[in-house]
Coordinates of C-alpha atoms in Angstrom, one line a residue:
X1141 CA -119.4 70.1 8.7
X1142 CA -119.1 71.6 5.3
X1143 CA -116.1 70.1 2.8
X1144 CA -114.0 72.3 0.9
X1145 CA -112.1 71.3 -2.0
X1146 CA -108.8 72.2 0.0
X1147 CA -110.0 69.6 2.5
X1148 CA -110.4 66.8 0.1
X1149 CA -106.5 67.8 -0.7
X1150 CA -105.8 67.3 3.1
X1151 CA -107.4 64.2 3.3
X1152 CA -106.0 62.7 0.4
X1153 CA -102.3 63.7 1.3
X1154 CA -103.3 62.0 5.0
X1155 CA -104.6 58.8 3.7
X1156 CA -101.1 58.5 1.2
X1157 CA -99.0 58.9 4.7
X1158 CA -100.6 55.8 6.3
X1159 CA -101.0 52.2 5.9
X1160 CA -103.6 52.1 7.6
X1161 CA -107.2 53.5 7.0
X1162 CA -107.8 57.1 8.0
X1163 CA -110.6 58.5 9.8
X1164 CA -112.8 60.3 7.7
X1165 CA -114.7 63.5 9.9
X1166 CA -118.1 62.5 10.9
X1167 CA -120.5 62.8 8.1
X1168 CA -117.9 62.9 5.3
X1169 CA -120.7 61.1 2.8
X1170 CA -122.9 63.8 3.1
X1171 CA -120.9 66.6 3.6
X1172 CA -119.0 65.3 0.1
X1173 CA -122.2 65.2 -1.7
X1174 CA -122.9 68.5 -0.7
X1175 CA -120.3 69.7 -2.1
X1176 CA -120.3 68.1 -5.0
X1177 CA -123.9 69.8 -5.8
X1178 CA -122.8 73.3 -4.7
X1179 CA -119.7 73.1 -7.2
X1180 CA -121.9 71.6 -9.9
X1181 CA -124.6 74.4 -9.4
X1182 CA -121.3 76.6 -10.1
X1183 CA -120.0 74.8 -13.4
X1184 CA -123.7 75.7 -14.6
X1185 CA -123.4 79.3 -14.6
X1186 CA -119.7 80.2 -15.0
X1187 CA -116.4 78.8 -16.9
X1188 CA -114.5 79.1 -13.5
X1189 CA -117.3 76.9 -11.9
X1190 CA -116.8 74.0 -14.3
X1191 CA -112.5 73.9 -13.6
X1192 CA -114.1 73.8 -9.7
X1193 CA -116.4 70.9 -10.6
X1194 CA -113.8 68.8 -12.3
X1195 CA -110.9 69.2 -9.6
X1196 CA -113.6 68.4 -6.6
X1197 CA -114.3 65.2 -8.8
X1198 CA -110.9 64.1 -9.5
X1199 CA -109.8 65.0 -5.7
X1200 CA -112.8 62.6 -4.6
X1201 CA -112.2 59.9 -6.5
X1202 CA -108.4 60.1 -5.8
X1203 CA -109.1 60.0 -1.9
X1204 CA -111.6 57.2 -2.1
X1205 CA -110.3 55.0 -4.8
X1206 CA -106.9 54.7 -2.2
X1207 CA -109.4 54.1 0.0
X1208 CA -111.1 51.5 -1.8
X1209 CA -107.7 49.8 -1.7
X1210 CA -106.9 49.6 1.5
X1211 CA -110.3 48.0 2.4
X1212 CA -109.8 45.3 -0.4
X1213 CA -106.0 44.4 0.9
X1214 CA -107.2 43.9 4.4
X1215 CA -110.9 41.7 2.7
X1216 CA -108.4 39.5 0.8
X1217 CA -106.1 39.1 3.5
X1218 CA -109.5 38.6 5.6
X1219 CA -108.2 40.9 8.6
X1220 CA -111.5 41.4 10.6
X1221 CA -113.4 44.8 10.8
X1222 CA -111.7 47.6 9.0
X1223 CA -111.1 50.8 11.9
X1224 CA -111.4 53.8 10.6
X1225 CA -114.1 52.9 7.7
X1226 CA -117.6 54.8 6.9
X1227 CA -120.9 53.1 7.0
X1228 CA -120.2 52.8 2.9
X1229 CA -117.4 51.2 3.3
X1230 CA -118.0 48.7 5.4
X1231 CA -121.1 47.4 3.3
X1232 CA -118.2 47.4 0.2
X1233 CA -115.7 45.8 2.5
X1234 CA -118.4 43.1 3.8
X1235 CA -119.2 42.5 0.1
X1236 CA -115.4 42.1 -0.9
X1237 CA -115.1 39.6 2.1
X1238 CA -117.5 37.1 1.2
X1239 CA -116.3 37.0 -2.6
X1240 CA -112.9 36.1 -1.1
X1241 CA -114.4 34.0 1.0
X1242 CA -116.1 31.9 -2.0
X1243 CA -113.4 32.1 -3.8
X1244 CA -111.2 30.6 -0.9
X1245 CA -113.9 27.7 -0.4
X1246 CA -113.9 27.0 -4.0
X1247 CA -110.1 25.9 -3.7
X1248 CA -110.7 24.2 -0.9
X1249 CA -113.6 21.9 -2.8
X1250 CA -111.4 21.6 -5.5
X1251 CA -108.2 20.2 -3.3
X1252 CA -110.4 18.1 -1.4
X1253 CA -112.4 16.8 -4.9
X1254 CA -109.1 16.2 -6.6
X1255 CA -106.2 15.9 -4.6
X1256 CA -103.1 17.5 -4.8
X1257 CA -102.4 19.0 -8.3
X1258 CA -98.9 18.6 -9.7
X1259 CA -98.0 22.0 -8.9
X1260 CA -98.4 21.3 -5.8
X1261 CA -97.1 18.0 -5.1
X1262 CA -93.7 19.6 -6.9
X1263 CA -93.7 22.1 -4.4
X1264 CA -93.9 19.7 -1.6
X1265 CA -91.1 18.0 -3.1
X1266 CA -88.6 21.3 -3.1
X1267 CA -89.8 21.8 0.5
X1268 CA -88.9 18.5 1.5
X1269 CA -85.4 18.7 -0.5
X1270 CA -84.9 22.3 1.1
X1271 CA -85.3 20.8 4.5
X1272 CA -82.8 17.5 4.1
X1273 CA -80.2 20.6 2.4
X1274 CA -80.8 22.8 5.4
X1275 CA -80.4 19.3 7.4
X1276 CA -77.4 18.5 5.7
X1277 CA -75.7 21.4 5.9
X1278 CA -76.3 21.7 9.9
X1279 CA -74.6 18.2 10.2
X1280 CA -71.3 19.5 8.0
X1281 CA -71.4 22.4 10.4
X1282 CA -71.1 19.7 13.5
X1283 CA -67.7 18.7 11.5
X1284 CA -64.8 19.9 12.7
X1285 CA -61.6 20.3 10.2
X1286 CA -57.9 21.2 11.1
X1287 CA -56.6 23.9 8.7
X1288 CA -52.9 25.1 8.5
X1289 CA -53.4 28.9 8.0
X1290 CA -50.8 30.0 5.0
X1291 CA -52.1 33.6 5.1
X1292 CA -53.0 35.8 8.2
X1293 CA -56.2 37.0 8.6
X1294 CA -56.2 40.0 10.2
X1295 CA -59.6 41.0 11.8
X1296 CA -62.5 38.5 13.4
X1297 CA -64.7 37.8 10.9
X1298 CA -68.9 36.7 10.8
X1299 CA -69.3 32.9 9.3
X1300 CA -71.8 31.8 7.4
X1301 CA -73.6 30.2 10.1
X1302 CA -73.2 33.5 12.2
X1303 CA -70.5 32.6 14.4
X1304 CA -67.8 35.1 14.8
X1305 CA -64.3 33.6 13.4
X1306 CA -60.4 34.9 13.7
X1307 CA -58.2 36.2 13.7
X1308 CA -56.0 33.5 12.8
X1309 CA -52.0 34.2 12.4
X1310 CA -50.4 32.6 9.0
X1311 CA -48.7 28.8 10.6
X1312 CA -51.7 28.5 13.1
X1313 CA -53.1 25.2 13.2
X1314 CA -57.0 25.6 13.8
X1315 CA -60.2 23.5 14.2
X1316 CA -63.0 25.4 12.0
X1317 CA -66.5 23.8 11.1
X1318 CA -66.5 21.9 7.5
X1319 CA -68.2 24.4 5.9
X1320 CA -66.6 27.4 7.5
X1321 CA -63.1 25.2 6.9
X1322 CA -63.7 24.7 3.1
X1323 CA -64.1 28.5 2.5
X1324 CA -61.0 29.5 4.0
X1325 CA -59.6 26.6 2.1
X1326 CA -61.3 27.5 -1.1
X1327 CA -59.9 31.2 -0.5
X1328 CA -56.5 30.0 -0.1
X1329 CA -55.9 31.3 2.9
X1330 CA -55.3 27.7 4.9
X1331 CA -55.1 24.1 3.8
X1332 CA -56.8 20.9 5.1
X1333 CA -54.4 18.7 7.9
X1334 CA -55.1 15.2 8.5
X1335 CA -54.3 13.4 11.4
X1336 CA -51.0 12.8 10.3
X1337 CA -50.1 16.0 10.1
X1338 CA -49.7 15.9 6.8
X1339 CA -51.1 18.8 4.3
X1340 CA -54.5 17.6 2.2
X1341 CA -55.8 20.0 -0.7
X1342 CA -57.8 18.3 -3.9
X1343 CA -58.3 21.7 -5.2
X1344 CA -54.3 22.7 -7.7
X1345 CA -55.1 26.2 -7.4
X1346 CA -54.1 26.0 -3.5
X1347 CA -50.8 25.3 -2.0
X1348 CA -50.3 22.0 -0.8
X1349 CA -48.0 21.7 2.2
X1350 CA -47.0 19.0 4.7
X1351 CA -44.9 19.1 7.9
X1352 CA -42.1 18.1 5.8
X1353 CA -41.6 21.1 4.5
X1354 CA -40.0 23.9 6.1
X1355 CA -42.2 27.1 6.4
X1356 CA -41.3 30.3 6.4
X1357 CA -43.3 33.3 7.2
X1358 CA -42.2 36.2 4.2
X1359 CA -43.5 39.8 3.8
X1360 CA -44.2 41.1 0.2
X1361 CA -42.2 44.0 -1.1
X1362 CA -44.2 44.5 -4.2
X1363 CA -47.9 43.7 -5.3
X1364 CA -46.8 39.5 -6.7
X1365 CA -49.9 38.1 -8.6
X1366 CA -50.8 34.8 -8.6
X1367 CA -48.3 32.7 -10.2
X1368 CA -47.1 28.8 -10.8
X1369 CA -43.4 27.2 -10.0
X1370 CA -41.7 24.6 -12.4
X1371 CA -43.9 21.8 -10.4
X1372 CA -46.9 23.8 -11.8
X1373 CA -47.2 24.3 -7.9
X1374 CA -49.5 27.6 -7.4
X1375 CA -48.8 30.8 -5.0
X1376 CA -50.4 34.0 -4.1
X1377 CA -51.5 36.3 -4.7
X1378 CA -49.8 39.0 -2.2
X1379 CA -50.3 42.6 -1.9
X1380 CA -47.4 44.8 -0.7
X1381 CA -46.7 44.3 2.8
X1382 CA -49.0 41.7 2.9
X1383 CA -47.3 38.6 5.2
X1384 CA -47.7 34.9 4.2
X1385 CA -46.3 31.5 5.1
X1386 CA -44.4 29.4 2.4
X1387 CA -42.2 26.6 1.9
X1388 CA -38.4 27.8 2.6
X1389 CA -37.7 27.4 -0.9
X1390 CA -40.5 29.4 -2.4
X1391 CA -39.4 31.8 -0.1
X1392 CA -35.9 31.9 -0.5
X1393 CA -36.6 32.2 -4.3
X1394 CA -39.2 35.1 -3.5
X1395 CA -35.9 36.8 -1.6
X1396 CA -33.7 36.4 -4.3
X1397 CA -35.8 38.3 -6.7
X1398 CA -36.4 41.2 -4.1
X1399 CA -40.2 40.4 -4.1
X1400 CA -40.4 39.6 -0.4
X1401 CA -38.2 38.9 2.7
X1402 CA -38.2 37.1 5.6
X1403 CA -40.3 38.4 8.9
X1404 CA -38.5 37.2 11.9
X1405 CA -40.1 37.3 14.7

């Protein structure tokens, strides 16, 4: 068939919409060399014919140099026969192959000569310390914890370990995972029961409550930041409307101010 510059455009914009390797219409090598020597013949007798010659070049190297690199990606990644390739290319893509190959039984001989090198051997050592984390963490999700919830959450909620969570109601008493327990904890949204019953939190920034203490579920009238009581004991924050659980006295002292009031149910 004969090529035309406007062809070589096609192709090009073809082979840049694909992964994989076009299919180039039968006798493309020829037919491209054809026209390379018509436009050439061209360049030698006009000005036009030169512009002609130059944008066939360009357009040819453009179309096979993507080419080119496609056939190396699949020789390096050594993915069998290339579909789709010229008689050319295959002699370039067999050519690329067996490099890669040397190359990848040079690093074998090496490895085998010499042992592990220290790069390696270190990366052997993260793997291993990946898979005792990944290990350990799958044992502190087996761990169940009882948390006091202290502030509603609303909606169900994804985990970390992909298990769907909530919604939980501020006073609940629920069993959560260790590591999905020490999140809500960390959040202060709940705090850590023991068998007792009693309230545990090592972290100041969270409130610490214990059956003891009276709670009482309030509803914020106001935005109230995050703030400390004379015990240096710490609360919120709350958004307005927002509901909570507190001791009666934080409460009562919330009321007072006209911060928040009581939600009886």
């Amino acid at each position: 068939m004969a090529l035309t510059y406007e062809d070589l455009l096609s192709l090009h914009r073809a082979e840049k919409g694909t992964n994989a390797l076009s299919s180039l219409p039968e006798g493309f090598d020829e037919s491209l060399k054809q026209l390379l020597l018509e436009t050439k013949e061209r360049a030698a007798s006009s000005t036009d014919g030169i512009k002609v010659l130059e944008n066939a070049r360009r357009a040819s190297i453009a179309l096979l140099s993507l080419r080119r690199q496609k056939i190396l990606l699949r020789a390096i990644a050594n993915d069998g026969k290339v579909e789709g390739a010229t008689e050319r290319e295959n002699k370039f893509y067999s050519s690329v192959k067996k490099i890669c190959n040397e190359e990848d039984e040079w690093i074998d001989e090496m490895a085998a000569a010499r042992g592990k090198s220290a790069y390696l051997k270190k990366e052997d050592e993260n793997a291993s310390e990946n898979l005792q984390a990944a290990k350990n963490e799958n044992n502190r999700a087996k761990i169940l914890k009882k948390v006091r919830m202290i502030k509603d959450i609303v909606d169900a909620y994804r985990g970390a370990d992909g298990e769907s969570y909530g919604p939980f109601k501020a006073g609940h008493l629920v069993e959560l995972p260790q590591s999905e327990a020490e999140w809500v904890i960390g959040k202060g949204m709940g705090i850590e029961e023991n068998g007792n019953g009693q309230g545990e939190n090592s972290d100041p920034n969270v409130m610490y409550v214990t059956k003891a203490v009276k709670l009482i579920r309030i509803k914020a009238d106001m935005d109230i930041p995050e703030y400390s009581n004379p015990d240096g004991q710490s609360y919120g924050p709350f958004k307005k409307d927002e509901e909570g659980v507190l001791p009666e006295e934080e409460a009562r002292f919330l009321e007072r101010g006209k911060l928040a009031h009581e939600v009886r149910e």
